[in-house]
Amino acid sequence: METGKNNKQQLVKWLLIGISVLFLGIMLVLPLFVVVTESLRKGWAFYIEAITDEYTIKALILTLEATVIAVICNTVFGLCAAWALTRFHFRGKKILTTLIDVPVTVSPIIAGLIYILVFGKQSVLYPYLQQAGIKIVFAVPGIILATIFVTFPFVSRELIPVLESIGTDEEEAAALMGAKGFTIFRKVTFPHIKWAFLYGVVLCTARAMGEFGAVSVLSGHLRGKTNTLPLHVEILFNEFQYVPAFAVSSILVILAVILLVIRSIVEYRGKKET
């Protein structure tokens, strides 16, 4: 009886493993393999030429610029929001918590359209922006705003559960001993949340680099000016330049793999210290 039960458990285990491996192979490994093989189909020289193209370099620079600014803004916001939600009681706390999750539930396309309505020519803000010489729609600021919008929950959502779990006992003890606010955060709080913080930053970076929907709506697809790497890939693909499109896609794949490795290291170190 016991042997039959063990055999059944083994069967279920290997069945689940097989389904998982098959799903990952079809949905992840196979597409990555196609990207690599297609990008090198015309040889290494053609690949280098495609990824060092003027428009590719400009798209890469804009992608990195938008990512860095979005990560910095969302890191500051994430720390402030997580601290406010876990250390203070105030009216509207649940509303703030809900609003943080809005970018996860709203389609990026809708987010882009919202920004067009807010900052476009039909907006009441447009005359003032024009007078100040600020252009948001179909310009780099719009791309940065869209990237910030779709990525701002990532840092705060990693920090909030950790801050709630550690409580405030150590911080209160440090305050009673005369430590100031920043010292308490640096010496007491941050050591507990550093791995969750880094994990959130990595997730935010990965999401920012791959953003397409909101950026596509706000960019205007101005080649060499407002095209990020995902948008540049789309343009190449629509022009039937398949090999260059896959070559440029490989840059995103390489960056994604690097971020996955960093994420795994951060996750491993975090679990090791807990």
XYZ file of C-alpha atoms in Angstrom:
274
model
C 0.000 0.000 0.000
C 2.796 2.369 0.982
C 4.768 1.437 -2.159
C 1.791 2.213 -4.371
C 1.359 5.593 -2.698
C 5.048 6.441 -3.202
C 4.859 5.402 -6.861
C 1.843 7.614 -7.330
C 3.643 10.586 -5.733
C 6.668 9.989 -7.959
C 4.439 9.861 -11.021
C 2.754 13.137 -10.080
C 6.130 14.738 -9.351
C 7.674 13.807 -12.698
C 4.474 14.697 -14.531
C 4.503 18.200 -13.044
C 8.226 18.574 -13.762
C 7.689 17.438 -17.344
C 4.827 19.902 -17.874
C 6.910 22.739 -16.414
C 9.962 21.912 -18.535
C 7.858 21.547 -21.688
C 6.080 24.848 -21.055
C 9.355 26.695 -20.379
C 10.952 25.116 -23.426
C 8.161 26.237 -25.747
C 7.507 29.643 -24.202
C 11.043 30.720 -23.218
C 13.940 28.599 -24.468
C 12.691 28.160 -28.037
C 12.040 31.902 -28.619
C 15.464 32.788 -27.194
C 17.085 30.177 -29.428
C 15.286 31.633 -32.466
C 16.444 35.155 -31.583
C 20.083 34.047 -31.347
C 20.084 31.914 -34.500
C 18.194 34.453 -36.608
C 20.380 37.347 -35.495
C 23.487 35.436 -36.653
C 21.940 34.010 -39.835
C 23.893 36.356 -42.119
C 27.125 36.041 -40.202
C 28.979 37.768 -37.426
C 29.996 40.781 -39.550
C 26.365 41.559 -40.437
C 25.374 41.163 -36.773
C 28.016 43.670 -35.635
C 26.932 46.072 -38.361
C 23.282 45.811 -37.263
C 23.914 46.412 -33.562
C 26.345 49.281 -34.196
C 24.004 51.057 -36.601
C 23.515 54.760 -35.838
C 19.816 54.392 -35.049
C 20.421 51.300 -32.923
C 23.010 53.126 -30.819
C 20.681 56.107 -30.355
C 17.813 53.788 -29.396
C 20.056 52.003 -26.888
C 21.191 55.288 -25.336
C 17.597 56.509 -25.020
C 16.530 53.183 -23.490
C 19.296 53.355 -20.895
C 18.582 57.029 -20.203
C 14.873 56.421 -19.616
C 15.653 53.341 -17.512
C 18.161 55.115 -15.257
C 15.867 58.095 -14.644
C 12.847 55.843 -14.028
C 14.770 53.636 -11.595
C 16.091 56.642 -9.650
C 12.624 58.232 -9.411
C 10.922 54.975 -8.476
C 13.580 54.133 -5.910
C 12.994 57.430 -4.127
C 9.220 57.057 -4.445
C 9.338 53.405 -3.381
C 11.294 54.147 -0.216
C 9.050 57.077 0.718
C 5.812 55.247 -0.028
C 6.871 52.063 1.768
C 8.028 54.020 4.809
C 4.830 56.092 4.931
C 2.554 53.063 4.593
C 4.333 50.924 7.182
C 5.371 53.487 9.783
C 2.475 55.962 9.911
C -1.299 55.869 10.238
C -3.210 58.464 8.236
C -6.442 58.980 6.344
C -6.370 57.696 2.792
C -3.770 55.043 3.537
C -5.774 52.332 1.764
C -6.372 54.639 -1.187
C -2.623 55.251 -1.521
C -1.993 51.514 -1.331
C -4.526 50.926 -4.093
C -3.139 53.698 -6.293
C 0.339 52.183 -6.143
C -1.059 49.091 -7.866
C -2.765 51.038 -10.677
C 0.105 50.651 -13.204
C -0.053 46.876 -12.756
C -3.757 46.743 -13.581
C -3.963 49.422 -16.286
C -2.861 48.550 -19.815
C 0.329 50.420 -20.836
C -1.490 51.542 -23.991
C -4.145 53.204 -21.835
C -1.400 54.835 -19.755
C 0.111 56.311 -22.911
C -3.275 57.643 -24.034
C -3.828 59.173 -20.595
C -0.568 61.098 -20.871
C -1.542 62.324 -24.332
C -4.833 63.616 -22.905
C -3.028 65.255 -19.985
C -0.124 66.821 -21.894
C -1.244 66.834 -25.544
C -2.541 69.740 -27.630
C -6.116 69.256 -26.423
C -5.027 69.537 -22.776
C -5.548 72.696 -20.706
C -1.870 72.378 -19.699
C -0.592 72.520 -23.274
C -0.491 76.356 -23.659
C 1.500 76.671 -20.425
C 3.888 73.911 -21.429
C 4.342 75.547 -24.828
C 5.111 78.900 -23.250
C 7.693 77.250 -21.006
C 9.230 75.454 -24.009
C 8.436 72.033 -22.584
C 7.433 69.284 -24.991
C 6.238 65.996 -23.532
C 4.180 64.192 -26.169
C 6.311 62.808 -29.031
C 9.442 63.776 -27.114
C 11.924 62.239 -24.688
C 10.194 63.595 -21.514
C 7.042 61.706 -22.477
C 9.007 58.472 -22.843
C 10.564 58.979 -19.430
C 7.187 59.751 -17.814
C 5.629 56.654 -19.391
C 8.507 54.494 -18.184
C 8.233 55.881 -14.669
C 4.478 55.261 -14.622
C 4.607 51.598 -15.634
C 7.453 50.771 -13.236
C 6.809 52.714 -10.046
C 5.155 49.904 -8.004
C 8.135 47.542 -8.167
C 10.414 48.974 -5.458
C 7.644 49.873 -3.012
C 5.928 46.486 -3.405
C 9.145 44.680 -2.493
C 9.814 46.885 0.532
C 6.359 47.086 2.116
C 6.077 43.402 3.220
C 9.619 43.416 4.623
C 9.113 46.631 6.588
C 5.841 45.280 7.969
C 7.474 42.009 9.024
C 10.411 43.562 10.897
C 8.191 45.935 12.851
C 9.421 49.027 14.682
C 10.916 47.630 17.914
C 14.557 48.037 16.897
C 13.954 51.496 15.475
C 12.208 52.632 18.658
C 15.041 51.232 20.769
C 17.605 53.103 18.690
C 15.568 56.311 19.000
C 15.440 55.924 22.798
C 19.236 55.612 22.776
C 19.500 58.982 21.030
C 19.944 57.966 17.396
C 18.617 60.374 14.778
C 16.210 59.511 11.951
C 18.713 58.997 9.138
C 21.094 57.106 11.401
C 18.274 54.777 12.435
C 17.401 54.142 8.803
C 21.024 53.573 7.758
C 22.155 51.467 10.714
C 18.969 49.661 11.795
C 16.364 49.564 9.034
C 18.328 49.353 5.803
C 20.316 46.200 6.720
C 16.966 44.389 7.008
C 15.563 45.636 3.714
C 18.672 45.899 1.523
C 18.089 42.665 -0.422
C 14.407 43.408 -0.983
C 15.436 46.911 -2.023
C 18.003 45.626 -4.538
C 15.530 43.023 -5.807
C 12.954 45.739 -6.427
C 15.520 47.892 -8.240
C 16.476 44.980 -10.504
C 12.821 44.229 -11.329
C 12.181 47.916 -11.995
C 15.207 48.070 -14.320
C 14.138 44.993 -16.259
C 10.587 46.300 -16.704
C 11.789 49.750 -17.758
C 14.131 48.430 -20.447
C 11.452 46.270 -22.021
C 8.552 48.737 -21.915
C 6.774 49.042 -25.244
C 3.075 49.958 -24.998
C 3.015 53.314 -23.203
C 6.280 54.407 -24.805
C 4.957 53.480 -28.253
C 1.911 55.724 -27.824
C 3.889 58.713 -26.538
C 7.014 58.459 -28.701
C 5.644 59.252 -32.142
C 8.159 56.725 -33.519
C 10.665 59.389 -34.521
C 13.647 57.359 -35.651
C 16.860 58.458 -34.001
C 14.979 60.774 -31.609
C 12.220 59.035 -29.642
C 12.701 55.367 -30.481
C 13.772 53.053 -27.683
C 15.182 49.609 -28.474
C 11.796 47.805 -28.398
C 10.349 50.430 -30.762
C 13.397 50.204 -33.031
C 12.912 46.435 -33.245
C 9.280 46.964 -34.233
C 10.233 49.381 -37.008
C 12.877 47.036 -38.408
C 10.432 44.136 -38.322
C 7.700 46.162 -40.045
C 10.215 47.071 -42.765
C 10.867 43.336 -43.298
C 14.456 43.702 -42.049
C 14.144 40.502 -40.075
C 17.803 39.746 -39.409
C 18.623 43.280 -38.143
C 15.449 43.150 -36.042
C 16.563 39.915 -34.387
C 20.091 41.283 -34.001
C 18.801 44.329 -32.117
C 16.469 42.056 -30.127
C 19.508 40.100 -28.991
C 20.745 43.223 -27.180
C 17.572 43.208 -25.088
C 17.969 39.473 -24.527
C 21.562 39.927 -23.317
C 20.525 42.745 -20.980
C 17.632 40.611 -19.699
C 19.940 37.664 -19.004
C 22.357 39.926 -17.127
C 19.501 41.254 -15.012
C 18.227 37.720 -14.359
C 21.662 36.685 -13.139
C 21.825 39.737 -10.870
C 18.309 39.012 -9.612
C 19.217 35.398 -8.841
C 22.324 36.510 -6.946
C 20.359 39.074 -4.948
C 17.599 36.543 -4.209
C 20.136 33.910 -3.132
C 22.048 36.310 -0.886
C 18.804 37.561 0.631
C 17.608 34.040 1.476
C 21.043 33.126 2.809
C 21.028 35.987 5.317
C 17.448 35.384 6.519
